[in-house]
CSV table of C-alpha atoms in Angstrom, one decimal:
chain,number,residue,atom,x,y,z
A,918,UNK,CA,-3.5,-25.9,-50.4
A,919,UNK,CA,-2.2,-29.1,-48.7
A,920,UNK,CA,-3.0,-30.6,-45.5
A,921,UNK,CA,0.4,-30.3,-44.4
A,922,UNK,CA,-0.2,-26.1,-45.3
A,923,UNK,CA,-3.5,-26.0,-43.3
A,924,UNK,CA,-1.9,-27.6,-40.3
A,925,UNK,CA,1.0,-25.4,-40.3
A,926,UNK,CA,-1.2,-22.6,-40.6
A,927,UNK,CA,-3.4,-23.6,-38.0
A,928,UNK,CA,-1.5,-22.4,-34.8
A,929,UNK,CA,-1.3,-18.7,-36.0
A,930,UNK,CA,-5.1,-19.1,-36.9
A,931,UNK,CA,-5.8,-19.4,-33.9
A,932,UNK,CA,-3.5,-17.3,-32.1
A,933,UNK,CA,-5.0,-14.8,-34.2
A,934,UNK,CA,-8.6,-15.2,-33.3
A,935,UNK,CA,-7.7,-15.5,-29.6
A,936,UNK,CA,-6.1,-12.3,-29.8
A,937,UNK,CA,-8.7,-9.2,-29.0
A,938,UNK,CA,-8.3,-5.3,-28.3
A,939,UNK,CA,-10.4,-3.6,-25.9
A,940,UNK,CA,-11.1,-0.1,-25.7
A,941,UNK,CA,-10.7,1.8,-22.4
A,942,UNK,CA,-11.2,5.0,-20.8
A,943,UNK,CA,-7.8,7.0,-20.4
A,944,UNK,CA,-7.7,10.0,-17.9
A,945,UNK,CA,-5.6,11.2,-15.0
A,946,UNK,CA,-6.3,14.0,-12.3
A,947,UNK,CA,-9.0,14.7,-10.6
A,948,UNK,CA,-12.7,13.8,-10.2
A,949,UNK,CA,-14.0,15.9,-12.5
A,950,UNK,CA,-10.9,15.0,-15.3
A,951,UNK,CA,-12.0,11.2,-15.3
A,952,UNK,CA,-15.8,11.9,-14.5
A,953,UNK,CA,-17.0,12.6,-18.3
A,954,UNK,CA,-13.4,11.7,-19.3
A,955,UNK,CA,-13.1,11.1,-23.4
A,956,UNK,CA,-9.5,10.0,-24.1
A,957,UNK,CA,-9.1,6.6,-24.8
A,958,UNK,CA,-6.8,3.4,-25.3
A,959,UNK,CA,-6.6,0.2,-26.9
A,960,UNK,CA,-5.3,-3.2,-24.8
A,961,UNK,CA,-4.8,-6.7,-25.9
A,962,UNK,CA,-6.9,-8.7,-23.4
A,963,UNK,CA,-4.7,-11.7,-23.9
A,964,UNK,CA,-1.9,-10.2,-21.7
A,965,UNK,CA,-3.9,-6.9,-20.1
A,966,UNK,CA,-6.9,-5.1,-19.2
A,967,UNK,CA,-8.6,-1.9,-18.4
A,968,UNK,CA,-8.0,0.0,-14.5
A,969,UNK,CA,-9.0,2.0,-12.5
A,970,UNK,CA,-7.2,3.7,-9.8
A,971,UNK,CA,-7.7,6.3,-7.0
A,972,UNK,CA,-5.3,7.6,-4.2
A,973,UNK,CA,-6.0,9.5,-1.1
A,974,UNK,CA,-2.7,10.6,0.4
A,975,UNK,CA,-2.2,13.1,3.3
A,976,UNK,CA,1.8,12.8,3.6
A,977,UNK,CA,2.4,16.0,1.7
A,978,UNK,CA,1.6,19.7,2.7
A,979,UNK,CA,-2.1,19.2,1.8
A,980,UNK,CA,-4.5,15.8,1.6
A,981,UNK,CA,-5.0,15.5,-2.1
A,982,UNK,CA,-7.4,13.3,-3.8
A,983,UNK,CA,-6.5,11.5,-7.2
A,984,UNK,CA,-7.7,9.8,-10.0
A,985,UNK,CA,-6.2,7.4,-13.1
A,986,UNK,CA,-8.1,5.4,-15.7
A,987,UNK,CA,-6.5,3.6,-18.5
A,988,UNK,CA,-4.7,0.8,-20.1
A,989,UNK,CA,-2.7,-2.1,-18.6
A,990,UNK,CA,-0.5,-4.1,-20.4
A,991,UNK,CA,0.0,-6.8,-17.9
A,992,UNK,CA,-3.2,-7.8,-16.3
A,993,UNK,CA,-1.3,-9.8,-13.2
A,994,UNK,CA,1.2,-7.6,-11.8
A,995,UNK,CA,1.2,-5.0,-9.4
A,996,UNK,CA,-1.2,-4.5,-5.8
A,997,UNK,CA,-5.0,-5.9,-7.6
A,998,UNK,CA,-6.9,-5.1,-3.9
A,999,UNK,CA,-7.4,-1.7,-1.7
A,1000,UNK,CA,-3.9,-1.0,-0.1
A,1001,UNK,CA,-3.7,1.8,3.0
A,1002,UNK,CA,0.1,2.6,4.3
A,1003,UNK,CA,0.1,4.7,7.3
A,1004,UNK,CA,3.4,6.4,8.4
A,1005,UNK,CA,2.4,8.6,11.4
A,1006,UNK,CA,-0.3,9.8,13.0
A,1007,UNK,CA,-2.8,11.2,10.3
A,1008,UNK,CA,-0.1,10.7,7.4
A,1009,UNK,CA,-1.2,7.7,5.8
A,1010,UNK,CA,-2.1,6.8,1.8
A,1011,UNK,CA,-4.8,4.7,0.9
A,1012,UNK,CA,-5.2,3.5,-2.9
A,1013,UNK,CA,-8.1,1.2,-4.5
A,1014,UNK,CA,-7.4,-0.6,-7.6
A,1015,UNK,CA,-10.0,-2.1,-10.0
A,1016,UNK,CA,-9.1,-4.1,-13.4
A,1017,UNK,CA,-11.3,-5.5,-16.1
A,1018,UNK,CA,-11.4,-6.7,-19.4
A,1019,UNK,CA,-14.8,-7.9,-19.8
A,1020,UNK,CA,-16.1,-5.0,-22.6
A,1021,UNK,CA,-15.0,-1.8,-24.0
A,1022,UNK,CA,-14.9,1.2,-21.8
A,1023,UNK,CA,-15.6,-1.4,-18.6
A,1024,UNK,CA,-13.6,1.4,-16.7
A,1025,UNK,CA,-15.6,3.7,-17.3
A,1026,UNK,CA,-17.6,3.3,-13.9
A,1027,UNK,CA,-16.2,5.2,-10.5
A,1028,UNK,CA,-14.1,4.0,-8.1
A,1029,UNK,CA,-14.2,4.3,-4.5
A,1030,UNK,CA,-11.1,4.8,-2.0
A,1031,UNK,CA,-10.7,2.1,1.0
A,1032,UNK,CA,-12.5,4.0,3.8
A,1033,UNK,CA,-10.6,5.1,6.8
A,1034,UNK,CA,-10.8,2.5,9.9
A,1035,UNK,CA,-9.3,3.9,13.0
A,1036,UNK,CA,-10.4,1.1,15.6
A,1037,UNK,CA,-6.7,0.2,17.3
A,1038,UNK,CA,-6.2,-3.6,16.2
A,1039,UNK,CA,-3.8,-4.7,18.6
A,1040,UNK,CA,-0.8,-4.5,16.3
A,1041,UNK,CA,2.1,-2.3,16.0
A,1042,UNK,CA,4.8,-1.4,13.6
A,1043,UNK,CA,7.8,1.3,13.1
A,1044,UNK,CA,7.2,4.4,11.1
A,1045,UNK,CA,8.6,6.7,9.4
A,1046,UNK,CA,8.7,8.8,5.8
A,1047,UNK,CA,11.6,10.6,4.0
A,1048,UNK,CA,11.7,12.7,0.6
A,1049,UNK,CA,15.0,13.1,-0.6
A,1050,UNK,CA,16.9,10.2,1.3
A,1051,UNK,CA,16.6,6.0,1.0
A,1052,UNK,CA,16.2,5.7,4.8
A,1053,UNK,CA,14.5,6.9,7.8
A,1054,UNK,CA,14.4,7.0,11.5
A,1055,UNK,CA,11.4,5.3,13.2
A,1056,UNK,CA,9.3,5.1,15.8
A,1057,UNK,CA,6.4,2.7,16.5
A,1058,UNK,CA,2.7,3.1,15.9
A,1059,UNK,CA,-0.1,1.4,16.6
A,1060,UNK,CA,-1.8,-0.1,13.6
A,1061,UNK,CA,-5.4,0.1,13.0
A,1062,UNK,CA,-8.5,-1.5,11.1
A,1063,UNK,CA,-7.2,-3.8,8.1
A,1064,UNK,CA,-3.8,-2.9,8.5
A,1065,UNK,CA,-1.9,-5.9,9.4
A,1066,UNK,CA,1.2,-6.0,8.2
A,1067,UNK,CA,4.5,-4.1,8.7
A,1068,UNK,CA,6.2,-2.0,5.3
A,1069,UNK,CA,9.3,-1.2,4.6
A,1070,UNK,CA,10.0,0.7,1.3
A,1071,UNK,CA,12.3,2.2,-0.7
A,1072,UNK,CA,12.3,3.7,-4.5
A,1073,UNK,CA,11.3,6.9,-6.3
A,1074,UNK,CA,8.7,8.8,-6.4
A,1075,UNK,CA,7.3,11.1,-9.1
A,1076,UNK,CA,4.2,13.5,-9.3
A,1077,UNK,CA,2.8,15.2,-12.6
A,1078,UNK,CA,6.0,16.8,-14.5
A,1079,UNK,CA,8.4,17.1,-11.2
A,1080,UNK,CA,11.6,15.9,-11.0
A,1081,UNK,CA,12.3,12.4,-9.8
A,1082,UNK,CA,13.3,12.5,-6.6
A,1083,UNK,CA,13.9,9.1,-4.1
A,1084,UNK,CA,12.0,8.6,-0.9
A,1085,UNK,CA,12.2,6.2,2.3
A,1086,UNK,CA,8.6,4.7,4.2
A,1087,UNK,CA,8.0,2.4,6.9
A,1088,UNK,CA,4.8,1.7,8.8
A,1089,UNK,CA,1.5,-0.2,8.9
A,1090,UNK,CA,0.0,-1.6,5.6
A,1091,UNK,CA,-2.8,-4.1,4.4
A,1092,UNK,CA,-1.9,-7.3,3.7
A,1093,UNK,CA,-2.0,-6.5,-0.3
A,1094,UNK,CA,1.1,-4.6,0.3
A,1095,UNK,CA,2.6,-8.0,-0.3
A,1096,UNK,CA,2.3,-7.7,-4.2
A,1097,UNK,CA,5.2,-4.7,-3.6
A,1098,UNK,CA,8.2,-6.0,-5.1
A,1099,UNK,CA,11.3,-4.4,-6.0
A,1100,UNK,CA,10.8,-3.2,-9.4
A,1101,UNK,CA,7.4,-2.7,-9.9
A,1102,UNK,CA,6.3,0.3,-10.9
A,1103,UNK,CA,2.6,1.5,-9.0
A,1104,UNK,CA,0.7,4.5,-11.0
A,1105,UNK,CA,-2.3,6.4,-9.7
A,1106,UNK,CA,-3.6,9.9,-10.4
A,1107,UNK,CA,-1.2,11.9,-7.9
A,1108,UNK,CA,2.2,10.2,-8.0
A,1109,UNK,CA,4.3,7.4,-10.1
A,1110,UNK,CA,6.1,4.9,-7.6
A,1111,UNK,CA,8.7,2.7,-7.8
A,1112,UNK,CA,10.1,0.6,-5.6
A,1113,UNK,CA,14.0,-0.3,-5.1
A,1114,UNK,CA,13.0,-2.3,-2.0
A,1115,UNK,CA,10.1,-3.8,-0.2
A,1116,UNK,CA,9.9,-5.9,2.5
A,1117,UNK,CA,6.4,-6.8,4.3
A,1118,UNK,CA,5.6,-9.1,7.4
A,1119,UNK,CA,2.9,-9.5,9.6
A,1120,UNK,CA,2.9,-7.0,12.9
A,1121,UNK,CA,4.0,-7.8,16.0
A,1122,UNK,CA,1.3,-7.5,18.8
A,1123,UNK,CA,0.9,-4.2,21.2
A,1124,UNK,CA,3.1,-5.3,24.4
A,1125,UNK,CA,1.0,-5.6,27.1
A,1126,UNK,CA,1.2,-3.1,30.7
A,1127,UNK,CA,3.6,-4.2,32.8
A,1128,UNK,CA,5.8,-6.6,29.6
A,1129,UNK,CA,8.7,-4.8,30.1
A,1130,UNK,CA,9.4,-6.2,33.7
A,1131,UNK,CA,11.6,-9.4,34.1
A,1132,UNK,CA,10.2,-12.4,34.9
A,1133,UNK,CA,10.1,-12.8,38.9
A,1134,UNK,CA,11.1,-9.0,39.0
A,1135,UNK,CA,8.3,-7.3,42.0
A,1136,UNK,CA,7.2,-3.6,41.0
A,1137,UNK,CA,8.7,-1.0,43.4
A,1138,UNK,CA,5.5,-0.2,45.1
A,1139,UNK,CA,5.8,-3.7,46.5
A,1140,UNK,CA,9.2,-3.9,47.8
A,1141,UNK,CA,9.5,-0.3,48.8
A,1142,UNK,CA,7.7,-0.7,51.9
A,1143,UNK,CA,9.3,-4.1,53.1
A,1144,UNK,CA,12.4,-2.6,52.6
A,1145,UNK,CA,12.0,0.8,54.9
A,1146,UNK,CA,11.1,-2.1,57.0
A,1147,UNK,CA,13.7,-4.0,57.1
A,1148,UNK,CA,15.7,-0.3,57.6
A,1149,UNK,CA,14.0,0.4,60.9
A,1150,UNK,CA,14.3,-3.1,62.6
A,1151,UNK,CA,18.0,-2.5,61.6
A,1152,UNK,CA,18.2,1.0,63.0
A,1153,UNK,CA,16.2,-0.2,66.6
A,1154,UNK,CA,18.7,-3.5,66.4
């Protein structure tokens, strides 16, 4: 074989040898389905990984716990740190991510949700949540720990063989929320989520007592008393 042959050859060589399969741990549920879980997958590390996911979400009829471990084909999209969305008070969903690709079965390990943080932060945002519809009426919250940012999401949702159905959020989220855009696609071990919209920014501060006077305007309790005053030195007048 020529020169000319090896060099030709050379780029898939090596696009060969840089391309490696990992084995990961596959499982979806609950603690105990992904805590001696067998089922496995096969990723190309070049392009993906392993993950890890659990969700805590307390918007439905009951607080449910779940878990997901597999494989992902594209090792940079989606939310890669803890994310918490809170909606109302005591309806909130807080999900934990972890990714590697550094050895078979490195998912194998557990994974922790973000613990709750209820000190008030000083922010606020509007809330709200909606099965069934692509909006929702609001009111606003006070946000607390980590959560920093204001959400406001649209899409589908889908848990274990249910129907698709669409749904409508707002409220308080972590700053990771940011790596929501329309399109993706966020899997854990209770629901499959995707977005049609997302918008985060940065919450607005907790007005302070008293904000909602005009400048120069004097409370009530100061004026009352000149003005039954000024009454009586009209009446005696």
């Amino acid at each position: 074989m020529g020169v000319s042959s090896l060099l030709c050859l050379l780029p898939a060589l090596l696009a060969t040898a840089s391309a490696e399969a990992i084995t990961c741990v596959q499982c979806q549920g609950s603690a105990a389905d992904c805590q001696d879980a067998t089922g496995t997958c096969s990723v190309d590390t070049d392009t993906g990984g392993c993950i890890s996911v659990v969700e805590v979400n307390t918007v439905g009829e009951t607080p449910i716990t779940g878990y997901l471990k597999g494989c992902l084909p594209d090792y940079n999209t989606g939310v890669k740190e803890p994310l918490t969305l809170t909606v109302g008070e005591g309806l909130y969903l807080r999900g934990n991510t972890v990714r590697c690709r550094n050895g078979d079965k490195c998912n194998s390990g557990p994974v922790e949700p973000p613990q709750e943080n209820s000190t008030l932060n000083g922010l606020q945002c509007p809330a709200c949540l909606a099965f069934g519809a692509q909006s929702c009426t609001s009111q606003i919250i006070h946000c607390t720990g980590e959560e920093t940012y204001c959400g406001d999401f649209t899409g589908t949702q889908q848990r274990g063989s249910s129907a698709e159905s669409t749904f409508a959020a707002q409220g308080c989220v972590t700053p990771s929320a940011v790596g929501i855009q329309p399109g993706v696609t966020l899997i854990s071990g209770i629901h499959v989520l995707t977005f049609t919209k997302a918008s985060v920014r940065p919450a607005g501060p907790v007005p302070s007592r008293g904000a909602g006077l005009a400048a120069g305007t004097v409370p009530l309790s100061l004026w009352l008393p000149a003005l039954v005053g000024l009454l009586l030195v009209k009446l005696i007048s």
